[in-house]
PDB file of C-alpha atoms in Angstrom:
ATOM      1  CA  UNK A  21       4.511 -37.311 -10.207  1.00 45.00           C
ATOM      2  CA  UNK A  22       2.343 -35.325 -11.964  1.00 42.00           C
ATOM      3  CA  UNK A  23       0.834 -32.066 -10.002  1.00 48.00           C
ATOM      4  CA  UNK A  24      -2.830 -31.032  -9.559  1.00 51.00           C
ATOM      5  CA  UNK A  25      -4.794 -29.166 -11.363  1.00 49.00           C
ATOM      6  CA  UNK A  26      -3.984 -25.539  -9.323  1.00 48.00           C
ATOM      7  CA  UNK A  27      -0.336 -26.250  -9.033  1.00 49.00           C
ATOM      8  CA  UNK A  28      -0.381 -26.760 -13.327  1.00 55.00           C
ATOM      9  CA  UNK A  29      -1.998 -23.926 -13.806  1.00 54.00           C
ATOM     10  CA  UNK A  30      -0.087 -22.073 -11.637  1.00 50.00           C
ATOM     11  CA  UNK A  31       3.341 -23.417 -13.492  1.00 50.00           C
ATOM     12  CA  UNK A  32       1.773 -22.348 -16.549  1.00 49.00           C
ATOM     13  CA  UNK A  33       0.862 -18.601 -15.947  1.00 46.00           C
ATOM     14  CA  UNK A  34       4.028 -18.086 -14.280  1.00 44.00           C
ATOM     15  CA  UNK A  35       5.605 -19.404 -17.429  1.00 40.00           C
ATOM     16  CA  UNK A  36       3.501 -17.111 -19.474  1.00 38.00           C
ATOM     17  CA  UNK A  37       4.883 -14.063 -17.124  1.00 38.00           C
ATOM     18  CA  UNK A  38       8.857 -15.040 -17.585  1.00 35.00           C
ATOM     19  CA  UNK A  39       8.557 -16.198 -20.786  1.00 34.00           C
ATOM     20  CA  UNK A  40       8.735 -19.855 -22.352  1.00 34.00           C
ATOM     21  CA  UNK A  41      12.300 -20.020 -21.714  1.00 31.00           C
ATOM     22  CA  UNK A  42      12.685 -19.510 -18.322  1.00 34.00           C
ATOM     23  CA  UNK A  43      13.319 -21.563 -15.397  1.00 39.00           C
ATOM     24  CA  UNK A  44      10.529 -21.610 -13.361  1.00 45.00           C
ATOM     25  CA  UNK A  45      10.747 -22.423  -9.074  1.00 52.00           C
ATOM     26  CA  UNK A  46       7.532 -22.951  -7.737  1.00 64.00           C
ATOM     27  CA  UNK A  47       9.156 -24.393  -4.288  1.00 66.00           C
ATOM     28  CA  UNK A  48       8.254 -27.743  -4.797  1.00 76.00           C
ATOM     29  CA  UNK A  49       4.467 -26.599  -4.108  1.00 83.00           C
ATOM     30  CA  UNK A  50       1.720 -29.361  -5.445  1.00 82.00           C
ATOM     31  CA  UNK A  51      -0.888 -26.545  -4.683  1.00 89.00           C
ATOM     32  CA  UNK A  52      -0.909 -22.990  -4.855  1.00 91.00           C
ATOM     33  CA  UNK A  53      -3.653 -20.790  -3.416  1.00 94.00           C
ATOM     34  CA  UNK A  54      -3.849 -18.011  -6.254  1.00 95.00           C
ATOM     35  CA  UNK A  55      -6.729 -15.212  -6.491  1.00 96.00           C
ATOM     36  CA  UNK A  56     -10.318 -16.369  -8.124  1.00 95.00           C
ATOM     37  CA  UNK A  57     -12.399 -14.768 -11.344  1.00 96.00           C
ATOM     38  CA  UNK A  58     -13.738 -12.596  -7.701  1.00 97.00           C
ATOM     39  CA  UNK A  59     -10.579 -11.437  -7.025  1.00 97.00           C
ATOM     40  CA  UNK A  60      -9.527 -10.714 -10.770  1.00 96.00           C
ATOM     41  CA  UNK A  61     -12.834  -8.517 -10.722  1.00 97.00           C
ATOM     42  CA  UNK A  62     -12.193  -6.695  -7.554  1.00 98.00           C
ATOM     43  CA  UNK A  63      -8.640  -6.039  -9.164  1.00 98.00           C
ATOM     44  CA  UNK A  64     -10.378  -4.500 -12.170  1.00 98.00           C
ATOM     45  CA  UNK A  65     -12.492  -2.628 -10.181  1.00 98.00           C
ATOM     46  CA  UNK A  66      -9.587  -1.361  -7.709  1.00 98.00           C
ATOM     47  CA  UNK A  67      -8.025  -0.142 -11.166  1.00 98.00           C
ATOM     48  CA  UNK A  68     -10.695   1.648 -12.522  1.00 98.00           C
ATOM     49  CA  UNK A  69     -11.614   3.339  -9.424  1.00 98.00           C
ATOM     50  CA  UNK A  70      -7.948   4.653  -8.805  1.00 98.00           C
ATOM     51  CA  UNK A  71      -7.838   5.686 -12.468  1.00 98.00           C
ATOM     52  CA  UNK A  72     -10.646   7.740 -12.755  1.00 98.00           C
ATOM     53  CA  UNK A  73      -9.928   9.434  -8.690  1.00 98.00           C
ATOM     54  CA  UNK A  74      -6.138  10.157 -10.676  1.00 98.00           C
ATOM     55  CA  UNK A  75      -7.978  12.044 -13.361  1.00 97.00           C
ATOM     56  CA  UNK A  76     -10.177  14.086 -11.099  1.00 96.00           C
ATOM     57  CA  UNK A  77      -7.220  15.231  -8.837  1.00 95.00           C
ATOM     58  CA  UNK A  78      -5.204  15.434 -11.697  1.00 94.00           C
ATOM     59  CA  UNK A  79      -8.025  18.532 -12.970  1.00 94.00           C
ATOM     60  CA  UNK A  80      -8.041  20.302  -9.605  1.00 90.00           C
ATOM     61  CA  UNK A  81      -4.642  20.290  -9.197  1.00 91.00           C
ATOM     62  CA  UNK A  82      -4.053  22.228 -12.337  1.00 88.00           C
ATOM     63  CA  UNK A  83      -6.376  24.732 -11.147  1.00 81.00           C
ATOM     64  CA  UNK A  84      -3.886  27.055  -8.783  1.00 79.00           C
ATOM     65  CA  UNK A  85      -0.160  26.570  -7.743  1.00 79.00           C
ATOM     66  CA  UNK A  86      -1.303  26.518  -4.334  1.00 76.00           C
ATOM     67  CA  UNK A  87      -3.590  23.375  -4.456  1.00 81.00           C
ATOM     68  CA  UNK A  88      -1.355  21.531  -6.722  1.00 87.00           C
ATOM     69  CA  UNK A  89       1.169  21.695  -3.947  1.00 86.00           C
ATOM     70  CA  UNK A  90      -0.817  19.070  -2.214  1.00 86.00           C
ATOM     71  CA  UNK A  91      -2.779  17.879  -4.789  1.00 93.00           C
ATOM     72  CA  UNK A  92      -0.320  16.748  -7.684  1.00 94.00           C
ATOM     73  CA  UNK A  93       1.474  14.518  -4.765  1.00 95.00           C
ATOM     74  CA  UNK A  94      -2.398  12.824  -4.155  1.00 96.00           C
ATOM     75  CA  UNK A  95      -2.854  12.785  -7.421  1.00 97.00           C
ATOM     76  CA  UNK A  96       0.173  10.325  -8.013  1.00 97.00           C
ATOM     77  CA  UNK A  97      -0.632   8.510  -5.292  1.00 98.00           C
ATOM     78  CA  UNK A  98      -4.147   7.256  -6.937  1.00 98.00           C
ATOM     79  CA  UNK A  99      -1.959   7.182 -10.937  1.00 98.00           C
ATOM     80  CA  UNK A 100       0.607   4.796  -9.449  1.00 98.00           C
ATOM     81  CA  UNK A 101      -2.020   2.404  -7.696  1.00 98.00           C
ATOM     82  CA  UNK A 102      -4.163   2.382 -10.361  1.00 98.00           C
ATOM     83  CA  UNK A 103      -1.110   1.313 -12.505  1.00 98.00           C
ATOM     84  CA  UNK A 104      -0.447  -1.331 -10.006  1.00 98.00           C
ATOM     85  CA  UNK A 105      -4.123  -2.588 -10.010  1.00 98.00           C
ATOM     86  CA  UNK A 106      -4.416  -2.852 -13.917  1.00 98.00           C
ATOM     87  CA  UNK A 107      -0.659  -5.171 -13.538  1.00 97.00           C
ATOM     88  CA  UNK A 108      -2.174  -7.401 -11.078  1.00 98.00           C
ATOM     89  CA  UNK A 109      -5.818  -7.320 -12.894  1.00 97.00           C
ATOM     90  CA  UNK A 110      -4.090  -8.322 -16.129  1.00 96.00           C
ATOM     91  CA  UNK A 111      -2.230 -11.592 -14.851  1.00 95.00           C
ATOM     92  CA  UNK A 112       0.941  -9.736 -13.740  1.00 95.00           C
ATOM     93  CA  UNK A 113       2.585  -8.338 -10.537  1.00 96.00           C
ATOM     94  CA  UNK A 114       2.502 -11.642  -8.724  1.00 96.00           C
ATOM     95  CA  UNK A 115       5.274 -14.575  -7.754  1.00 94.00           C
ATOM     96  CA  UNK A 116       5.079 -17.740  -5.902  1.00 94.00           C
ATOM     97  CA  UNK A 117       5.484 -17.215  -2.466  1.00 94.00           C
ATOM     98  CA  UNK A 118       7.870 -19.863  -0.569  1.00 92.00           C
ATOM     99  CA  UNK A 119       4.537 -21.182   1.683  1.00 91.00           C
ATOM    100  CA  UNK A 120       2.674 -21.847  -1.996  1.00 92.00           C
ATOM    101  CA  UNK A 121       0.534 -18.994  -1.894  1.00 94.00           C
ATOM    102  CA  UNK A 122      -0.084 -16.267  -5.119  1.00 96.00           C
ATOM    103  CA  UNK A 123       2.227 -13.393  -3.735  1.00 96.00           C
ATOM    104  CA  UNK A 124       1.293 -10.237  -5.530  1.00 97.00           C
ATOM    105  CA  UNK A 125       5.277  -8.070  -5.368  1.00 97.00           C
ATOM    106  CA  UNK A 126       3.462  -5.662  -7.407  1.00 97.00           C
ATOM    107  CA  UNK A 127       1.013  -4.004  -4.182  1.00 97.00           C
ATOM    108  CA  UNK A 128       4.609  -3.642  -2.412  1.00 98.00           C
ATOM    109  CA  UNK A 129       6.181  -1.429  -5.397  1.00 97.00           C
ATOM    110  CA  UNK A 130       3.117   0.347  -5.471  1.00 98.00           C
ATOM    111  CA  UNK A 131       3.247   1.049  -1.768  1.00 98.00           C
ATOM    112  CA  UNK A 132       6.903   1.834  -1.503  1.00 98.00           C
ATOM    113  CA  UNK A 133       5.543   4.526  -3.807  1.00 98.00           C
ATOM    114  CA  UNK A 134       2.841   5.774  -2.701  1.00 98.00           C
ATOM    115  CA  UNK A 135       2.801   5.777   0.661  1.00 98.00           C
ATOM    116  CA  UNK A 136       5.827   8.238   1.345  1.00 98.00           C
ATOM    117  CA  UNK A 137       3.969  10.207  -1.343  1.00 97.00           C
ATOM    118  CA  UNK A 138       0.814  10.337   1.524  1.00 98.00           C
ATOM    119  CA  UNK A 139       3.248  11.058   3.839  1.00 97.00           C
ATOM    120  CA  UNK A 140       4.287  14.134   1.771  1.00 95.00           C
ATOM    121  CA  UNK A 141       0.549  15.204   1.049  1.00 94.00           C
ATOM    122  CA  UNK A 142       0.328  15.084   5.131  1.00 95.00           C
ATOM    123  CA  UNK A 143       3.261  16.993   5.350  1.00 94.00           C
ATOM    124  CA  UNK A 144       2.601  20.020   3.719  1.00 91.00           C
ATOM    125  CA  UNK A 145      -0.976  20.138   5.393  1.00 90.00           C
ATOM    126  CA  UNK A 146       0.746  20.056   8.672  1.00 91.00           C
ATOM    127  CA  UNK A 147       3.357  22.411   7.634  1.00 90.00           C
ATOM    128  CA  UNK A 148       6.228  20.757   9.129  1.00 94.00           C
ATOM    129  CA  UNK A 149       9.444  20.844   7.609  1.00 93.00           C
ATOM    130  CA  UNK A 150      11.067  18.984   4.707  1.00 94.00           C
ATOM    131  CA  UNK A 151      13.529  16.972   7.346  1.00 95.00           C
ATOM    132  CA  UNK A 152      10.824  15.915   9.269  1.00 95.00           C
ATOM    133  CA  UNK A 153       8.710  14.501   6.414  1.00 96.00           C
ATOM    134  CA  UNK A 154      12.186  13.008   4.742  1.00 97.00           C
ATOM    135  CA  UNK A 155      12.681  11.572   8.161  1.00 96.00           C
ATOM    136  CA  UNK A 156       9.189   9.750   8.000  1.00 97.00           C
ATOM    137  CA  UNK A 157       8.991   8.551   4.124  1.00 98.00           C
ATOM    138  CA  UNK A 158      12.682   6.620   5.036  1.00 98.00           C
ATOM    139  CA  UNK A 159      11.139   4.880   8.494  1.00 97.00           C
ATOM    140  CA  UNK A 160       8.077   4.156   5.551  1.00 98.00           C
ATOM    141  CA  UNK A 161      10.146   2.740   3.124  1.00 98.00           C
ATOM    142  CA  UNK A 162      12.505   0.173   5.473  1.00 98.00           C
ATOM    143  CA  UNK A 163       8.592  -0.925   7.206  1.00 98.00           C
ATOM    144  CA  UNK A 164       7.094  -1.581   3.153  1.00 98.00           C
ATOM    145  CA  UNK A 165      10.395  -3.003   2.964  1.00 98.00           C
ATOM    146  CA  UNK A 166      10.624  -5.526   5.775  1.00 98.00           C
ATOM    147  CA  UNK A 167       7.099  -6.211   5.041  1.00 97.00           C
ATOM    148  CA  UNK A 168       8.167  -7.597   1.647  1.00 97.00           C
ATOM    149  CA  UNK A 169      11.074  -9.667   2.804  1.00 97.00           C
ATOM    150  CA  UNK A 170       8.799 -11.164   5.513  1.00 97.00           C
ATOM    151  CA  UNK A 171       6.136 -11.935   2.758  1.00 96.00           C
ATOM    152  CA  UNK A 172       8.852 -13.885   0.807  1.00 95.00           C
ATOM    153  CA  UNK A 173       9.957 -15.847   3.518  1.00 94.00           C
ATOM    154  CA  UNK A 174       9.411 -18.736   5.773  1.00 92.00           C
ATOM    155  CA  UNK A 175       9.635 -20.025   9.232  1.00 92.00           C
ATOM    156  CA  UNK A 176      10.525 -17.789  12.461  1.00 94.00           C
ATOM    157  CA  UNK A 177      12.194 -14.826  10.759  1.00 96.00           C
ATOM    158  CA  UNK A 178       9.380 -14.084   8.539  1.00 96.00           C
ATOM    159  CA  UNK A 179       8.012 -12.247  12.492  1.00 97.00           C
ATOM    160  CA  UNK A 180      11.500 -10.974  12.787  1.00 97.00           C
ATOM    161  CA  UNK A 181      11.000  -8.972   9.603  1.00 97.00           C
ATOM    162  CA  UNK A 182       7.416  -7.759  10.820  1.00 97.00           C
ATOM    163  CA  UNK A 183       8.482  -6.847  14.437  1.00 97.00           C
ATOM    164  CA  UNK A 184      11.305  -4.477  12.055  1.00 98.00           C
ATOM    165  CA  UNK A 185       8.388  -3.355  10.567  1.00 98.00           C
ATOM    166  CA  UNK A 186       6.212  -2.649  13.351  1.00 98.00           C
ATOM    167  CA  UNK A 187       9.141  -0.963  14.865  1.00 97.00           C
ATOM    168  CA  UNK A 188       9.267   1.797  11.781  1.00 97.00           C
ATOM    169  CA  UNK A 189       5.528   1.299  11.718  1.00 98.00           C
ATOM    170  CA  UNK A 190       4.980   3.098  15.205  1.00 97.00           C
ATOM    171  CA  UNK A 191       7.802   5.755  14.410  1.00 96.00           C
ATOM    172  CA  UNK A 192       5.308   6.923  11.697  1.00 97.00           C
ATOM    173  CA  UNK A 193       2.143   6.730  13.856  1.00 97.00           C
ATOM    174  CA  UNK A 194       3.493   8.523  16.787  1.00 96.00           C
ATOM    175  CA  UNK A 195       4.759  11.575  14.584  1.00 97.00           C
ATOM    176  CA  UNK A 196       1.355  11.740  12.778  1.00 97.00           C
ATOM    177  CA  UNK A 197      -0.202  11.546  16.302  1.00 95.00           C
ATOM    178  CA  UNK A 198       1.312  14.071  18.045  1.00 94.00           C
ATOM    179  CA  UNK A 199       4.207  16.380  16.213  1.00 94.00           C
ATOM    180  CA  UNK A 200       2.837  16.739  13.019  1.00 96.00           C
ATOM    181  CA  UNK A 201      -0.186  17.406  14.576  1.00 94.00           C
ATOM    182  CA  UNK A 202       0.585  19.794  16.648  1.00 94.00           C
ATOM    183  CA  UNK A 203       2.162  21.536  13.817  1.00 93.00           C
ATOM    184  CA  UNK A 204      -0.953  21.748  12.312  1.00 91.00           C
ATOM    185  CA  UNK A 205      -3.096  22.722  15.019  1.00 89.00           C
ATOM    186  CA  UNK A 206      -0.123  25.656  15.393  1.00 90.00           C
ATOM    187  CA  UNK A 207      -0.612  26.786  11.855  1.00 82.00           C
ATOM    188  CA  UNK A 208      -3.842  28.086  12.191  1.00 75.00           C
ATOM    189  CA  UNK A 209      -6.489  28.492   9.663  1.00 72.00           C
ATOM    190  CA  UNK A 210      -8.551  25.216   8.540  1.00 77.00           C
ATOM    191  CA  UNK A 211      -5.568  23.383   8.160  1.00 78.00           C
ATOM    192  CA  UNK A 212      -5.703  21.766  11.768  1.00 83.00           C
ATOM    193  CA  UNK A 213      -9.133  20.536  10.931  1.00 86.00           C
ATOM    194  CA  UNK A 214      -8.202  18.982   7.277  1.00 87.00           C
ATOM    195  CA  UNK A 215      -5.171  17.424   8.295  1.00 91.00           C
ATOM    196  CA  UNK A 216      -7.238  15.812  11.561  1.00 92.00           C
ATOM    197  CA  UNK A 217      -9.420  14.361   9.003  1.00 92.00           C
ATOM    198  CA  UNK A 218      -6.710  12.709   6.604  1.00 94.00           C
ATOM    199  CA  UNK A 219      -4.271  12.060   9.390  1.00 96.00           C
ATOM    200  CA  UNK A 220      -7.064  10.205  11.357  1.00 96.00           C
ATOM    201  CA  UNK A 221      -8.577   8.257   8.461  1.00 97.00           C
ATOM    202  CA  UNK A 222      -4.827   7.292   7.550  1.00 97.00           C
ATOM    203  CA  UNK A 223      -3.732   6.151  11.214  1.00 97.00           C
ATOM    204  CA  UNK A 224      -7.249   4.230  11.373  1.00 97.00           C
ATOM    205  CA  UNK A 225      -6.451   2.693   8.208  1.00 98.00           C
ATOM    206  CA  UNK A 226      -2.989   1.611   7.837  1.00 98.00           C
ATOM    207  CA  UNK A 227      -3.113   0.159  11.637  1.00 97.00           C
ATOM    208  CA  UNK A 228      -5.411  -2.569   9.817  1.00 98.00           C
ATOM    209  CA  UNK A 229      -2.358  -3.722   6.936  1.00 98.00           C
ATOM    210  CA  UNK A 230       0.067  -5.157   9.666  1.00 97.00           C
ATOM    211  CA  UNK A 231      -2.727  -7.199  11.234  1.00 97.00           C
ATOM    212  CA  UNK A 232      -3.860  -8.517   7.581  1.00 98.00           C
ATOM    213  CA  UNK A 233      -0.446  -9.000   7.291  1.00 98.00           C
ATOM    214  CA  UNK A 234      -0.630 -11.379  10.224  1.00 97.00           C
ATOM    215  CA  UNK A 235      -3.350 -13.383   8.715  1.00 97.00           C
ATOM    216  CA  UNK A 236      -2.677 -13.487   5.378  1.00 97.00           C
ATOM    217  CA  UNK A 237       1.443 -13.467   4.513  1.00 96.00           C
ATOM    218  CA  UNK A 238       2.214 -14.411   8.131  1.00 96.00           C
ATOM    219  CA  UNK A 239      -0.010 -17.403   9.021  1.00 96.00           C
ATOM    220  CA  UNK A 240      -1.864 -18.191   5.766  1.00 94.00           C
ATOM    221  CA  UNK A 241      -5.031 -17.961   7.527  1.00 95.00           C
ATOM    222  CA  UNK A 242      -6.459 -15.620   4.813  1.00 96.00           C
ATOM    223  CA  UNK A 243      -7.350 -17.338   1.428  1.00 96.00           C
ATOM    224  CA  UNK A 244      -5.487 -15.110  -1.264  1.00 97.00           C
ATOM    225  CA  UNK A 245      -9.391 -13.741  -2.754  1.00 97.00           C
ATOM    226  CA  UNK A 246     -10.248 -12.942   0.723  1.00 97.00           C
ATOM    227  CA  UNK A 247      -6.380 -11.014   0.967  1.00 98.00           C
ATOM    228  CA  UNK A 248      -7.388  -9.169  -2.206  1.00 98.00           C
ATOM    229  CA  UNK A 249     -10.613  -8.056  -0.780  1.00 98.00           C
ATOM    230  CA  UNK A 250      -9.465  -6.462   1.948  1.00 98.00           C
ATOM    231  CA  UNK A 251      -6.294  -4.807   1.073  1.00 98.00           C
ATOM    232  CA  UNK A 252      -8.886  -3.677  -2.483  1.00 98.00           C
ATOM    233  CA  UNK A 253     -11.296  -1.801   0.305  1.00 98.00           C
ATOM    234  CA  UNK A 254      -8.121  -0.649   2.591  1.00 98.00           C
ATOM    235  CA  UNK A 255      -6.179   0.716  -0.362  1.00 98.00           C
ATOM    236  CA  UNK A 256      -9.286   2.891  -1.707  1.00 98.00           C
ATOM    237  CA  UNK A 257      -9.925   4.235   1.442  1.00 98.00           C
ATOM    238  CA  UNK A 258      -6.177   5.321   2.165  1.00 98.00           C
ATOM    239  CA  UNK A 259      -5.518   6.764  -1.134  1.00 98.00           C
ATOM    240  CA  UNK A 260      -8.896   7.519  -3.261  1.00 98.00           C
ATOM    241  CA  UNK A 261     -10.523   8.868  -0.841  1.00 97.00           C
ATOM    242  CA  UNK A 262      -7.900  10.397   1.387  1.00 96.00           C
ATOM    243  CA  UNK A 263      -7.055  12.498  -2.149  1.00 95.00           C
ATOM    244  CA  UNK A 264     -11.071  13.157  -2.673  1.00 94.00           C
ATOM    245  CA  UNK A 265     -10.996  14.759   1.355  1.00 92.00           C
ATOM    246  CA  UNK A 266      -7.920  16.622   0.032  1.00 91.00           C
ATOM    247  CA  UNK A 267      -9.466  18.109  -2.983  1.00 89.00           C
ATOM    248  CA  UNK A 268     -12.614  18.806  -0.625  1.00 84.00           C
ATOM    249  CA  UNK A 269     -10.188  21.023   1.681  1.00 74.00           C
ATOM    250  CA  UNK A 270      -8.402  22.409  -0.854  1.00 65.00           C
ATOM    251  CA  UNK A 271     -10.110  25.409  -1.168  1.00 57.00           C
ATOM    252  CA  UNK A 272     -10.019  26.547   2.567  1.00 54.00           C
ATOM    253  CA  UNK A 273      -6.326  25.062   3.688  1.00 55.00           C
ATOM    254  CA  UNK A 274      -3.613  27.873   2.657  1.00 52.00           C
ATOM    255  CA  UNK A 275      -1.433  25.170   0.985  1.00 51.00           C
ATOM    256  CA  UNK A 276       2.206  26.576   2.006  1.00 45.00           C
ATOM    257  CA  UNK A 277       5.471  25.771   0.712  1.00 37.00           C
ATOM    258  CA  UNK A 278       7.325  23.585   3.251  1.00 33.00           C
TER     259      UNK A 278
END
């Protein structure tokens, strides 16, 4: 039988991404639920946003050893998104999902990325020690992980994958919350302050991406343009302008080696 309109075009782009060769598994899906011209624009805009927040890091980084100790980490944070964004903008980065839904793989690599790299940035604000913030980018890496697998799969174990993640999920929140906080506050100096401002807006923030999680790879609830708006909005806040509040305390947090 021949498939609708979405599910050809769907067949086709993948095709384009693989090459003509290749043999293409779409699951058996008549539909798929894939990102609109909105979406494509918000991607564009994600990307150019991220690019040009890389650049201005990137320039007050440079400026003293000290701030680039902090800085340079932000400022890949913002150059690997924004590489992600301009792969998903341009047609790429995506599979189909087993539930027939436009599954962009490429947010995961960039968050396996970047979000230890936060973690690091946090880190040295606090002033806690290298084992501590090793400790915290693994327990980050298995939750982006289990996140991914979930995403890719269907049926019960897809929640058995994101109650692994929650699990490495709260590890994370509870040392932001309360050890590497109080390592902070014991520092002295403004860096108590600073790091109460990034670690808050990042604990705010990336408590929302488990529950769009829910909606969007869990139950499907979520159309996939609606999925690209928020996580769009959610990843500028946690990395553009966490690195823009970092720049802006820059000059007043003694930026010490860890």
């Amino acid at each position: 039988p021949k498939c609708r309109a979405v599910g050809c075009s769907a067949k086709m782009a993948t095709q384009m991404l693989v090459g003509e060769g290749a043999k293409l598994d779409v699951h058996g899906c008549e539909t798929v639920d894939m990102a609109s011209s909105f979406g494509k624009a918000l991607l564009e805009f994600s990307f150019i946003v991220m690019a040009a927040v890389t650049v201005l890091l990137g320039i007050n980084a440079s400026k003293s050893k000290a701030v680039g100790k902090v800085l340079f980490p932000a400022t890949f944070v913002t150059g690997v998104a924004s590489i992600s964004y301009f792969s998903m903008a341009s047609g790429g980065g995506w599979v189909i999902a087993p539930d027939c839904r436009q599954l962009f793989i490429a947010r995961y690599m960039d968050w396996v990325i970047t979000t230890p790299l936060i973690l690091i940035c946090l880190g040295i604000v606090a002033g806690v020690n290298k084992w501590d913030i090793m400790a915290l980018c693994l327990s980050d890496v298995l939750m982006i992980a289990t996140g991914a697998f979930g995403s890719l799969t269907v049926g019960n174990v897809k929640w058995v994958w994101w109650f692994f993640g929650m699990c490495w999920f709260m590890h994370i929140i509870f040392a932001l919350g309360k050890s590497w906080a109080e390592a902070a506050k014991a520092k002295g100096g403004d860096a108590g302050s600073v790091y109460g401002r990034v670690a808050g807006l990042t604990v705010i923030v990336w408590f929302c991406y488990p529950i769009i999680w829910v909606f969007a790879e869990g139950f499907g609830n979520f159309s996939v343009t609606f999925e690209v708006l928020i996580y769009c909005i959610l990843d500028l806040i946690s990395k553009a302008v966490f690195g823009l509040i970092l720049m802006s305390g820059a000059g007043s947090v003694g930026y010490e080696a860890i």
